[in-house]
GROMACS .gro file of C-alpha atoms in nm:
model
  498
    1MET     CA    1  -2.808   0.726  -0.009
    2HIS     CA    2  -2.906   0.551  -0.323
    3GLN     CA    3  -2.662   0.551  -0.583
    4HIS     CA    4  -2.852   0.745  -0.849
    5ALA     CA    5  -2.946   0.980  -0.588
    6THR     CA    6  -2.547   1.130  -0.553
    7ARG     CA    7  -2.550   1.209  -0.940
    8SER     CA    8  -2.542   1.512  -1.147
    9LEU     CA    9  -2.885   1.543  -1.328
   10SER     CA   10  -2.697   1.549  -1.638
   11GLN     CA   11  -2.504   1.236  -1.504
   12ARG     CA   12  -2.886   1.067  -1.435
   13LEU     CA   13  -2.976   1.097  -1.822
   14TYR     CA   14  -2.639   1.042  -1.943
   15HIS     CA   15  -2.613   0.641  -1.827
   16PRO     CA   16  -2.970   0.574  -1.931
   17LEU     CA   17  -2.919   0.706  -2.294
   18LYS     CA   18  -2.607   0.529  -2.299
   19GLU     CA   19  -2.742   0.177  -2.200
   20TRP     CA   20  -3.051   0.229  -2.436
   21VAL     CA   21  -2.751   0.271  -2.715
   22ARG     CA   22  -2.570  -0.019  -2.618
   23GLN     CA   23  -2.868  -0.241  -2.552
   24GLY     CA   24  -3.058  -0.139  -2.920
   25LYS     CA   25  -3.288   0.009  -2.742
   26LEU     CA   26  -3.196   0.364  -2.946
   27THR     CA   27  -3.140   0.185  -3.298
   28ALA     CA   28  -2.856   0.249  -3.499
   29GLY     CA   29  -2.978   0.565  -3.759
   30GLN     CA   30  -3.227   0.689  -3.514
   31ARG     CA   31  -3.277   1.023  -3.468
   32LEU     CA   32  -3.250   1.189  -3.141
   33PRO     CA   33  -3.535   1.433  -2.978
   34SER     CA   34  -3.365   1.807  -3.032
   35SER     CA   35  -3.192   1.937  -2.697
   36ARG     CA   36  -3.433   2.184  -2.622
   37HIS     CA   37  -3.789   1.919  -2.703
   38MET     CA   38  -3.595   1.731  -2.434
   39SER     CA   39  -3.525   1.997  -2.200
   40ASP     CA   40  -3.908   2.098  -2.223
   41ALA     CA   41  -4.025   1.694  -2.179
   42LEU     CA   42  -3.808   1.619  -1.899
   43GLY     CA   43  -3.847   1.914  -1.692
   44VAL     CA   44  -3.445   1.994  -1.687
   45SER     CA   45  -3.231   2.259  -1.867
   46ARG     CA   46  -3.084   2.280  -2.212
   47ASN     CA   47  -2.738   2.293  -2.025
   48THR     CA   48  -2.792   1.937  -1.869
   49VAL     CA   49  -2.909   1.772  -2.167
   50LEU     CA   50  -2.605   1.929  -2.399
   51ALA     CA   51  -2.365   1.773  -2.109
   52ALA     CA   52  -2.515   1.405  -2.123
   53THR     CA   53  -2.504   1.404  -2.512
   54ASP     CA   54  -2.160   1.565  -2.562
   55ARG     CA   55  -2.026   1.285  -2.328
   56LEU     CA   56  -2.226   1.011  -2.544
   57LEU     CA   57  -2.069   1.207  -2.863
   58ALA     CA   58  -1.703   1.190  -2.750
   59GLU     CA   59  -1.759   0.833  -2.687
   60GLY     CA   60  -1.899   0.757  -3.045
   61LEU     CA   61  -2.239   0.633  -2.935
   62LEU     CA   62  -2.369   0.938  -3.117
   63VAL     CA   63  -2.295   1.124  -3.407
   64ALA     CA   64  -2.395   1.458  -3.525
   65ARG     CA   65  -2.530   1.530  -3.900
   66GLN     CA   66  -2.454   1.934  -3.969
   67GLY     CA   67  -2.814   2.104  -3.982
   68ALA     CA   68  -2.972   1.796  -3.898
   69GLY     CA   69  -2.950   1.683  -3.518
   70LEU     CA   70  -2.784   1.372  -3.334
   71TYR     CA   71  -2.813   1.052  -3.447
   72VAL     CA   72  -2.754   0.673  -3.286
   73ALA     CA   73  -2.409   0.556  -3.442
   74GLN     CA   74  -2.381   0.268  -3.619
   75LEU     CA   75  -2.211   0.026  -3.360
   76PRO     CA   76  -2.016  -0.279  -3.471
   77ARG     CA   77  -2.235  -0.487  -3.266
   78VAL     CA   78  -2.533  -0.478  -3.023
   79LEU     CA   79  -2.375  -0.480  -2.670
   80ASP     CA   80  -2.671  -0.681  -2.512
   81THR     CA   81  -2.533  -0.860  -2.252
   82GLU     CA   82  -2.786  -1.148  -2.270
   83THR     CA   83  -2.644  -1.171  -2.602
   84ALA     CA   84  -2.286  -1.141  -2.552
   85PRO     CA   85  -2.041  -1.414  -2.689
   86PRO     CA   86  -1.900  -1.636  -2.453
   87PRO     CA   87  -1.607  -1.542  -2.229
   88LYS     CA   88  -1.231  -1.549  -2.509
   89ALA     CA   89  -1.051  -1.839  -2.359
   90VAL     CA   90  -0.729  -1.738  -2.240
   91HIS     CA   91  -0.380  -1.910  -2.344
   92TYR     CA   92  -0.124  -1.820  -2.081
   93SER     CA   93   0.225  -1.760  -2.121
   94SER     CA   94   0.454  -2.050  -1.975
   95ARG     CA   95   0.575  -1.749  -1.763
   96GLY     CA   96   0.193  -1.673  -1.677
   97ARG     CA   97   0.098  -2.045  -1.580
   98THR     CA   98   0.432  -2.094  -1.313
   99LEU     CA   99   0.301  -1.743  -1.183
  100LEU     CA  100  -0.072  -1.851  -1.128
  101ALA     CA  101   0.064  -2.168  -1.024
  102LEU     CA  102   0.270  -1.959  -0.757
  103SER     CA  103  -0.006  -1.757  -0.631
  104LYS     CA  104  -0.191  -2.042  -0.436
  105THR     CA  105   0.016  -1.926  -0.170
  106LEU     CA  106  -0.132  -1.584  -0.114
  107SER     CA  107  -0.322  -1.460   0.174
  108ASN     CA  108  -0.709  -1.477   0.130
  109GLY     CA  109  -0.748  -1.258   0.454
  110TYR     CA  110  -0.839  -1.562   0.694
  111ARG     CA  111  -0.670  -1.381   1.013
  112ALA     CA  112  -0.609  -1.646   1.255
  113PHE     CA  113  -0.292  -1.845   1.033
  114SER     CA  114  -0.225  -1.552   0.774
  115PRO     CA  115   0.157  -1.553   0.756
  116GLY     CA  116   0.322  -1.211   0.695
  117VAL     CA  117   0.040  -1.017   0.775
  118PRO     CA  118   0.094  -0.765   1.101
  119ALA     CA  119  -0.195  -0.700   1.381
  120LEU     CA  120  -0.392  -0.436   1.206
  121ASP     CA  121  -0.620  -0.425   1.481
  122LEU     CA  122  -0.357  -0.243   1.676
  123PHE     CA  123  -0.175  -0.004   1.460
  124PRO     CA  124  -0.211   0.380   1.559
  125GLU     CA  125  -0.475   0.455   1.332
  126ALA     CA  126  -0.575   0.806   1.450
  127GLN     CA  127  -0.232   0.938   1.496
  128TRP     CA  128  -0.128   0.806   1.159
  129GLN     CA  129  -0.497   0.917   0.993
  130ARG     CA  130  -0.387   1.281   1.150
  131LEU     CA  131  -0.090   1.291   0.977
  132VAL     CA  132  -0.192   1.171   0.625
  133ARG     CA  133  -0.478   1.450   0.654
  134GLN     CA  134  -0.225   1.677   0.735
  135HIS     CA  135   0.045   1.622   0.475
  136GLN     CA  136  -0.244   1.596   0.205
  137ARG     CA  137  -0.336   1.951   0.308
  138ASN     CA  138   0.014   2.085   0.313
  139ALA     CA  139   0.099   1.905   0.023
  140ASP     CA  140   0.409   2.079  -0.229
  141VAL     CA  141   0.238   2.176  -0.525
  142ALA     CA  142   0.573   2.048  -0.725
  143TRP     CA  143   0.463   1.656  -0.572
  144MET     CA  144   0.180   1.673  -0.823
  145ASP     CA  145   0.486   1.704  -1.129
  146TYR     CA  146   0.680   1.354  -1.230
  147GLN     CA  147   0.962   1.294  -0.980
  148THR     CA  148   1.305   1.106  -1.025
  149GLY     CA  149   1.502   1.138  -0.709
  150GLY     CA  150   1.448   0.794  -0.602
  151GLY     CA  151   1.169   0.924  -0.315
  152LEU     CA  152   1.114   1.161  -0.059
  153ALA     CA  153   1.423   1.315   0.009
  154ALA     CA  154   1.343   1.343   0.436
  155LEU     CA  155   1.175   0.992   0.402
  156LYS     CA  156   1.528   0.855   0.274
  157VAL     CA  157   1.725   1.047   0.521
  158ALA     CA  158   1.488   0.903   0.794
  159ILE     CA  159   1.556   0.572   0.681
  160SER     CA  160   1.916   0.546   0.679
  161ASP     CA  161   1.913   0.695   1.007
  162TYR     CA  162   1.712   0.463   1.153
  163LEU     CA  163   1.873   0.158   0.934
  164ARG     CA  164   2.196   0.279   1.065
  165LEU     CA  165   2.145   0.261   1.388
  166SER     CA  166   1.891  -0.067   1.401
  167ARG     CA  167   2.031  -0.290   1.158
  168ALA     CA  168   2.399  -0.132   1.133
  169VAL     CA  169   2.335  -0.053   0.736
  170ARG     CA  170   2.609   0.114   0.549
  171CYS     CA  171   2.419   0.368   0.389
  172GLN     CA  172   2.356   0.736   0.345
  173PRO     CA  173   2.041   0.925   0.222
  174GLU     CA  174   2.119   0.859  -0.208
  175GLN     CA  175   2.135   0.496  -0.136
  176VAL     CA  176   1.799   0.480  -0.048
  177ILE     CA  177   1.530   0.432  -0.338
  178ILE     CA  178   1.156   0.406  -0.207
  179THR     CA  179   0.965   0.175  -0.415
  180GLN     CA  180   0.581   0.068  -0.359
  181GLY     CA  181   0.641  -0.237  -0.182
  182ALA     CA  182   0.980  -0.475  -0.131
  183GLN     CA  183   0.819  -0.684  -0.464
  184GLN     CA  184   0.863  -0.358  -0.653
  185ALA     CA  185   1.274  -0.329  -0.585
  186PHE     CA  186   1.284  -0.709  -0.632
  187GLU     CA  187   1.123  -0.636  -1.026
  188LEU     CA  188   1.337  -0.301  -1.029
  189ILE     CA  189   1.688  -0.473  -0.923
  190THR     CA  190   1.581  -0.825  -1.183
  191GLN     CA  191   1.536  -0.544  -1.468
  192LEU     CA  192   1.836  -0.360  -1.443
  193LEU     CA  193   2.068  -0.644  -1.357
  194THR     CA  194   1.994  -0.958  -1.533
  195ASP     CA  195   1.944  -1.076  -1.871
  196PRO     CA  196   1.713  -1.390  -1.953
  197ASP     CA  197   1.855  -1.736  -1.822
  198ASP     CA  198   2.072  -1.542  -1.605
  199ALA     CA  199   2.128  -1.780  -1.272
  200VAL     CA  200   1.963  -1.690  -0.956
  201TRP     CA  201   2.017  -1.880  -0.643
  202MET     CA  202   1.675  -1.902  -0.394
  203GLU     CA  203   1.638  -2.031  -0.105
  204GLU     CA  204   1.498  -2.360  -0.110
  205PRO     CA  205   1.209  -2.316   0.068
  206GLY     CA  206   1.173  -1.984   0.005
  207TYR     CA  207   0.926  -1.645  -0.030
  208GLY     CA  208   0.688  -1.713  -0.318
  209GLY     CA  209   0.703  -1.371  -0.429
  210ALA     CA  210   1.060  -1.277  -0.483
  211LYS     CA  211   1.035  -1.661  -0.642
  212ALA     CA  212   0.802  -1.517  -0.866
  213CYS     CA  213   0.947  -1.199  -1.007
  214PHE     CA  214   1.217  -1.401  -1.111
  215LEU     CA  215   1.048  -1.689  -1.289
  216ALA     CA  216   0.843  -1.433  -1.490
  217ALA     CA  217   1.190  -1.257  -1.585
  218GLY     CA  218   1.289  -1.568  -1.713
  219LEU     CA  219   1.568  -1.648  -1.504
  220ASP     CA  220   1.707  -1.987  -1.445
  221VAL     CA  221   1.586  -2.012  -1.054
  222THR     CA  222   1.787  -2.257  -0.905
  223PRO     CA  223   1.674  -2.358  -0.522
  224VAL     CA  224   1.987  -2.413  -0.292
  225PRO     CA  225   1.836  -2.598   0.012
  226VAL     CA  226   1.820  -2.401   0.338
  227ASP     CA  227   1.943  -2.596   0.623
  228ALA     CA  228   1.998  -2.496   1.042
  229ASP     CA  229   2.193  -2.200   0.908
  230GLY     CA  230   2.021  -2.059   0.645
  231LEU     CA  231   2.096  -2.113   0.260
  232ASP     CA  232   2.410  -2.293   0.215
  233PRO     CA  233   2.669  -2.141  -0.035
  234ALA     CA  234   2.884  -2.457  -0.059
  235LEU     CA  235   2.588  -2.668  -0.198
  236GLY     CA  236   2.533  -2.367  -0.431
  237GLU     CA  237   2.867  -2.382  -0.560
  238LYS     CA  238   2.865  -2.777  -0.594
  239SER     CA  239   2.497  -2.780  -0.750
  240ALA     CA  240   2.426  -2.469  -0.901
  241PRO     CA  241   2.539  -2.233  -1.201
  242ALA     CA  242   2.741  -1.944  -1.104
  243PRO     CA  243   2.461  -1.686  -0.972
  244ARG     CA  244   2.381  -1.366  -1.119
  245LEU     CA  245   2.212  -1.300  -0.812
  246ILE     CA  246   2.175  -1.436  -0.488
  247TYR     CA  247   1.799  -1.422  -0.254
  248THR     CA  248   1.845  -1.446   0.035
  249THR     CA  249   1.675  -1.355   0.397
  250PRO     CA  250   1.937  -1.410   0.681
  251SER     CA  251   1.798  -1.279   0.973
  252HIS     CA  252   1.464  -1.440   0.939
  253GLN     CA  253   1.454  -1.721   0.682
  254TYR     CA  254   1.113  -1.769   0.546
  255PRO     CA  255   0.938  -1.943   0.603
  256THR     CA  256   1.177  -2.185   0.832
  257GLY     CA  257   1.287  -1.929   1.093
  258VAL     CA  258   1.686  -1.974   1.102
  259THR     CA  259   1.880  -1.770   1.130
  260MET     CA  260   2.255  -1.754   0.900
  261PRO     CA  261   2.525  -1.703   1.151
  262VAL     CA  262   2.852  -1.485   1.071
  263THR     CA  263   3.029  -1.754   0.910
  264ARG     CA  264   2.811  -1.831   0.674
  265ARG     CA  265   2.729  -1.483   0.565
  266LEU     CA  266   3.081  -1.441   0.497
  267ALA     CA  267   3.104  -1.708   0.284
  268LEU     CA  268   2.838  -1.601   0.120
  269LEU     CA  269   2.933  -1.254   0.042
  270ASP     CA  270   3.219  -1.460  -0.087
  271VAL     CA  271   3.057  -1.645  -0.337
  272ALA     CA  272   2.909  -1.344  -0.475
  273GLU     CA  273   3.239  -1.130  -0.486
  274ARG     CA  274   3.381  -1.445  -0.696
  275CYS     CA  275   3.099  -1.451  -0.906
  276GLY     CA  276   3.049  -1.131  -0.963
  277GLY     CA  277   2.726  -1.153  -0.875
  278TRP     CA  278   2.452  -0.969  -0.654
  279ILE     CA  279   2.289  -1.082  -0.321
  280ILE     CA  280   1.953  -0.921  -0.229
  281GLU     CA  281   1.888  -0.936   0.155
  282ASP     CA  282   1.565  -0.945   0.223
  283ASP     CA  283   1.503  -0.800   0.607
  284TYR     CA  284   1.148  -0.819   0.575
  285ASP     CA  285   1.026  -0.866   0.955
  286SER     CA  286   1.388  -0.800   1.140
  287GLU     CA  287   1.220  -0.553   1.365
  288PHE     CA  288   1.089  -0.875   1.531
  289ARG     CA  289   1.314  -1.010   1.763
  290TYR     CA  290   1.220  -1.144   2.103
  291ASP     CA  291   1.546  -1.325   2.331
  292THR     CA  292   1.806  -1.071   2.168
  293PRO     CA  293   1.804  -0.720   1.967
  294PRO     CA  294   1.785  -0.704   1.636
  295LEU     CA  295   2.088  -0.832   1.393
  296PRO     CA  296   2.306  -0.650   1.208
  297SER     CA  297   2.246  -0.707   0.858
  298LEU     CA  298   2.472  -0.863   0.592
  299GLN     CA  299   2.519  -0.555   0.399
  300GLY     CA  300   2.696  -0.394   0.692
  301LEU     CA  301   2.957  -0.663   0.719
  302THR     CA  302   3.220  -0.562   0.497
  303GLU     CA  303   3.286  -0.252   0.321
  304GLN     CA  304   3.166  -0.244  -0.019
  305ALA     CA  305   2.947  -0.545   0.026
  306PRO     CA  306   2.744  -0.686  -0.323
  307VAL     CA  307   2.482  -0.659  -0.146
  308ILE     CA  308   2.112  -0.488  -0.204
  309TYR     CA  309   1.913  -0.486   0.107
  310VAL     CA  310   1.545  -0.434   0.117
  311GLY     CA  311   1.325  -0.373   0.329
  312THR     CA  312   0.921  -0.295   0.357
  313PHE     CA  313   0.687  -0.124   0.563
  314SER     CA  314   0.430  -0.361   0.511
  315LYS     CA  315   0.497  -0.580   0.815
  316VAL     CA  316   0.593  -0.301   1.065
  317LEU     CA  317   0.276  -0.044   0.943
  318TYR     CA  318  -0.001  -0.225   0.733
  319PRO     CA  319   0.046  -0.396   0.386
  320GLY     CA  320  -0.200  -0.115   0.238
  321LEU     CA  321   0.053   0.146   0.268
  322ARG     CA  322   0.232  -0.027  -0.018
  323LEU     CA  323   0.587   0.181   0.062
  324GLY     CA  324   0.935  -0.008   0.063
  325TYR     CA  325   1.234   0.058   0.010
  326LEU     CA  326   1.619  -0.043  -0.133
  327VAL     CA  327   1.952   0.048  -0.027
  328ALA     CA  328   2.194   0.038  -0.335
  329PRO     CA  329   2.580   0.048  -0.318
  330PRO     CA  330   2.685   0.348  -0.384
  331GLU     CA  331   2.790   0.260  -0.716
  332LEU     CA  332   2.475   0.125  -0.826
  333ALA     CA  333   2.228   0.343  -0.662
  334PRO     CA  334   2.223   0.624  -0.927
  335ASP     CA  335   2.139   0.383  -1.235
  336VAL     CA  336   1.865   0.244  -0.999
  337CYS     CA  337   1.742   0.577  -0.918
  338ARG     CA  338   1.714   0.657  -1.261
  339ALA     CA  339   1.520   0.310  -1.386
  340GLN     CA  340   1.261   0.366  -1.066
  341ALA     CA  341   1.181   0.651  -1.244
  342ARG     CA  342   1.159   0.534  -1.587
  343LEU     CA  343   1.005   0.206  -1.504
  344HIS     CA  344   0.766   0.250  -1.263
  345ARG     CA  345   0.724   0.661  -1.223
  346GLU     CA  346   0.717   0.799  -0.850
  347GLY     CA  347   0.450   0.873  -0.617
  348HIS     CA  348   0.253   0.892  -0.308
  349TYR     CA  349   0.485   1.231  -0.210
  350PRO     CA  350   0.234   1.307   0.026
  351LEU     CA  351   0.203   1.029   0.210
  352GLN     CA  352   0.592   0.982   0.203
  353SER     CA  353   0.590   1.276   0.366
  354ALA     CA  354   0.318   1.160   0.638
  355LEU     CA  355   0.546   0.868   0.723
  356THR     CA  356   0.852   1.133   0.780
  357ALA     CA  357   0.664   1.262   1.009
  358PHE     CA  358   0.532   0.947   1.181
  359MET     CA  359   0.887   0.823   1.226
  360ALA     CA  360   1.009   1.159   1.347
  361SER     CA  361   0.760   1.195   1.600
  362GLY     CA  362   0.864   0.881   1.793
  363HIS     CA  363   0.546   0.669   1.665
  364PHE     CA  364   0.712   0.443   1.429
  365THR     CA  365   0.967   0.348   1.706
  366ARG     CA  366   0.708   0.321   1.989
  367HIS     CA  367   0.480   0.093   1.732
  368ILE     CA  368   0.735  -0.136   1.695
  369THR     CA  369   0.806  -0.148   2.049
  370ARG     CA  370   0.425  -0.264   2.128
  371MET     CA  371   0.385  -0.500   1.811
  372ARG     CA  372   0.735  -0.697   1.973
  373THR     CA  373   0.552  -0.715   2.318
  374ALA     CA  374   0.200  -0.811   2.158
  375TYR     CA  375   0.364  -1.076   1.884
  376ARG     CA  376   0.533  -1.246   2.181
  377HIS     CA  377   0.233  -1.317   2.382
  378ARG     CA  378   0.053  -1.433   2.096
  379GLN     CA  379   0.283  -1.644   1.993
  380ARG     CA  380   0.282  -1.788   2.359
  381CYS     CA  381  -0.063  -1.796   2.331
  382LEU     CA  382  -0.084  -1.999   1.977
  383ARG     CA  383   0.201  -2.265   2.126
  384ALA     CA  384  -0.025  -2.279   2.437
  385ALA     CA  385  -0.301  -2.358   2.211
  386LEU     CA  386  -0.096  -2.633   2.015
  387ALA     CA  387   0.073  -2.787   2.306
  388PRO     CA  388  -0.103  -3.133   2.310
  389ALA     CA  389  -0.051  -3.136   1.996
  390VAL     CA  390   0.343  -3.104   2.010
  391ALA     CA  391   0.352  -3.323   2.314
  392ALA     CA  392   0.223  -3.588   2.060
  393GLY     CA  393   0.457  -3.472   1.805
  394LEU     CA  394   0.410  -3.214   1.633
  395ARG     CA  395   0.753  -3.031   1.569
  396LEU     CA  396   0.700  -2.619   1.649
  397SER     CA  397   1.014  -2.415   1.493
  398GLU     CA  398   1.183  -2.212   1.769
  399GLY     CA  399   1.027  -1.885   1.671
  400HIS     CA  400   1.309  -1.665   1.855
  401ALA     CA  401   1.183  -1.397   1.583
  402GLY     CA  402   0.920  -1.307   1.309
  403MET     CA  403   0.529  -1.310   1.276
  404HIS     CA  404   0.487  -1.690   1.220
  405LEU     CA  405   0.574  -2.057   1.331
  406LEU     CA  406   0.648  -2.367   1.092
  407ALA     CA  407   0.500  -2.666   1.218
  408GLU     CA  408   0.663  -2.993   1.083
  409LEU     CA  409   0.509  -3.262   0.917
  410SER     CA  410   0.591  -3.617   0.845
  411SER     CA  411   0.448  -3.657   0.483
  412ILE     CA  412   0.252  -3.469   0.217
  413GLU     CA  413  -0.092  -3.684   0.296
  414GLU     CA  414  -0.070  -3.544   0.622
  415GLU     CA  415  -0.020  -3.178   0.523
  416THR     CA  416  -0.256  -3.276   0.287
  417ALA     CA  417  -0.559  -3.360   0.468
  418LEU     CA  418  -0.486  -3.109   0.705
  419VAL     CA  419  -0.520  -2.856   0.476
  420SER     CA  420  -0.805  -2.955   0.298
  421HIS     CA  421  -1.017  -3.050   0.647
  422ALA     CA  422  -0.933  -2.672   0.748
  423ALA     CA  423  -1.062  -2.534   0.435
  424GLN     CA  424  -1.403  -2.765   0.495
  425ALA     CA  425  -1.431  -2.540   0.876
  426GLY     CA  426  -1.354  -2.275   0.671
  427ILE     CA  427  -0.983  -2.229   0.811
  428THR     CA  428  -0.718  -2.133   0.603
  429LEU     CA  429  -0.369  -2.323   0.655
  430SER     CA  430  -0.072  -2.280   0.443
  431PRO     CA  431   0.118  -2.570   0.317
  432LEU     CA  432   0.500  -2.592   0.393
  433SER     CA  433   0.526  -2.767   0.033
  434HIS     CA  434   0.414  -2.461  -0.122
  435TYR     CA  435   0.741  -2.278  -0.062
  436TYR     CA  436   0.959  -2.525  -0.312
  437LEU     CA  437   1.057  -2.539  -0.622
  438SER     CA  438   1.202  -2.897  -0.619
  439ALA     CA  439   1.011  -3.216  -0.575
  440ASN     CA  440   1.260  -3.260  -0.280
  441LYS     CA  441   1.057  -3.152   0.010
  442ARG     CA  442   1.001  -3.089   0.347
  443PHE     CA  443   0.592  -3.102   0.483
  444GLY     CA  444   0.440  -2.878   0.747
  445LEU     CA  445   0.225  -2.542   0.787
  446VAL     CA  446   0.319  -2.205   0.806
  447LEU     CA  447   0.153  -2.036   1.099
  448GLY     CA  448   0.101  -1.695   1.155
  449TYR     CA  449   0.022  -1.538   1.446
  450ALA     CA  450   0.075  -1.149   1.418
  451SER     CA  451  -0.240  -1.071   1.228
  452ALA     CA  452  -0.513  -1.254   1.494
  453ASN     CA  453  -0.611  -1.171   1.870
  454GLU     CA  454  -0.541  -1.384   2.174
  455GLN     CA  455  -0.892  -1.506   2.169
  456THR     CA  456  -0.896  -1.590   1.772
  457LEU     CA  457  -0.530  -1.734   1.797
  458ALA     CA  458  -0.640  -1.951   2.109
  459TRP     CA  459  -0.932  -2.121   1.921
  460ALA     CA  460  -0.783  -2.168   1.585
  461GLY     CA  461  -0.495  -2.349   1.769
  462GLU     CA  462  -0.737  -2.573   1.948
  463TRP     CA  463  -0.901  -2.651   1.658
  464LEU     CA  464  -0.605  -2.737   1.466
  465SER     CA  465  -0.398  -2.932   1.779
  466ASN     CA  466  -0.763  -3.122   1.781
  467ALA     CA  467  -0.684  -3.200   1.395
  468TYR     CA  468  -0.372  -3.317   1.418
  469LEU     CA  469  -0.436  -3.554   1.745
  470ALA     CA  470  -0.732  -3.717   1.553
  471HIS     CA  471  -0.519  -3.784   1.242
  472GLN     CA  472  -0.247  -3.953   1.428
  473THR     CA  473  -0.503  -4.172   1.561
  474ARG     CA  474  -0.756  -4.192   1.307
  475THR     CA  475  -0.722  -4.528   1.042
  476PRO     CA  476  -0.736  -4.425   0.654
  477ASP     CA  477  -1.070  -4.493   0.594
  478THR     CA  478  -1.167  -4.251   0.893
  479PRO     CA  479  -1.271  -3.928   0.803
  480LEU     CA  480  -1.254  -3.612   0.984
  481SER     CA  481  -1.558  -3.427   1.143
  482ARG     CA  482  -1.554  -3.026   1.101
  483ASP     CA  483  -1.435  -2.960   1.508
  484GLY     CA  484  -1.131  -3.157   1.403
  485HIS     CA  485  -1.232  -3.498   1.590
  486LYS     CA  486  -1.316  -3.818   1.433
  487THR     CA  487  -1.624  -3.883   1.332
  488ASN     CA  488  -1.940  -4.146   1.280
  489VAL     CA  489  -1.832  -4.385   0.942
  490PHE     CA  490  -2.071  -4.656   0.792
  491GLN     CA  491  -1.906  -5.003   0.774
  492GLY     CA  492  -2.054  -5.255   0.555
  493GLY     CA  493  -2.397  -5.087   0.568
  494THR     CA  494  -2.355  -5.054   1.017
  495LEU     CA  495  -2.315  -4.661   1.174
  496VAL     CA  496  -2.002  -4.728   1.355
  497VAL     CA  497  -1.898  -4.445   1.630
  498VAL     CA  498  -1.527  -4.422   1.623
   0.00000   0.00000   0.00000
């Protein structure tokens, strides 16, 4: 249906009148015909004309002169797009420039290797949409008012029950605060617990979303190296200031994929206790372990641990849901709830109600089980496609958990070449070097496999394997073709097939 056919008659009169005024076709001071005359001339009711002109009056494009009718207002300038001034140069703050630089790691929708994107093709959309419609239709009228409880009470109960059973998190429903995703949880913690220039230990390499939040808040973000056991608190104490916050992904470090053992978790808790700091435990995809059950949380290791546990439904359900949560220690939870209501407000209560029913009905756990099986198969498919490259020296992470593999490379030149060549072929690769703050970097590719089906992964994996093999054997002046193999080049004016 054509767009204007869906508009009311008054809208169809209002829009051209507005454009004529903005473009100067109706000049400042020009008198409009009377509403009765316009009604007769256009063959519409007078109420239709009045509805359009009243809207233009409200917007200041027309002025009424008592006893004389309506006139075109004197505008500051003619808003004609053909004569509009060029776009104004934007001068970003240092924090803004840093934030934009970090944004180059954002996913652009390419499915085969997008890290952190779940299998949207396998989401039980029919059951979910039915629940959403039902809970929208039966929404409590009280939900239309401002809310200050930290989220729907029933959902907080469901989340606390789930976390106690699946992740050994020590929590009661009143400790759970519902947020609009994990990112809002990071921002809330940062605003409430830190001042500018406070130190925060950040995993190196580490998650760009948390990094951007800390930098935008003006914190002193200190990278602490990650080794085979995750963030190393001993190295942090040697080289970094005492932290106000420590950010970590202990169950499945992002992006290296390593798991933090209990001894190091306890050492990290000890550092936080001695410094009076807080640990942010980001448990973004802990549900997806393939050789063991999900690991107990860092938060649940000891009583009164200085840990704020953050989770999200973006990975287990879908990113557009924009629902996450944090579990605050009992002494902190009421103030976090108040800060949430003040800074971000609360909302989406019908959606929270639908999610509660989704969890209570068993759809949630069944979906996680199905995704765990699907992701295991998809990882195997990607490994099979990359097998020739692995045989030639490409190093892949073990992949015991999560939604991505890390392919390690030997140099920035190799990483840059593969990323650039992939872009020419319409393939997006996420370089490992972009996850570092310091100049001391490792190089590689973060390869998501959850969001693509087996056929796509087989094709993309074969392409990457061929590109890697071609790069290992080419000479510096030999470009790669779009299919990942060496190509014809000119040497001394002669076409040489290589």
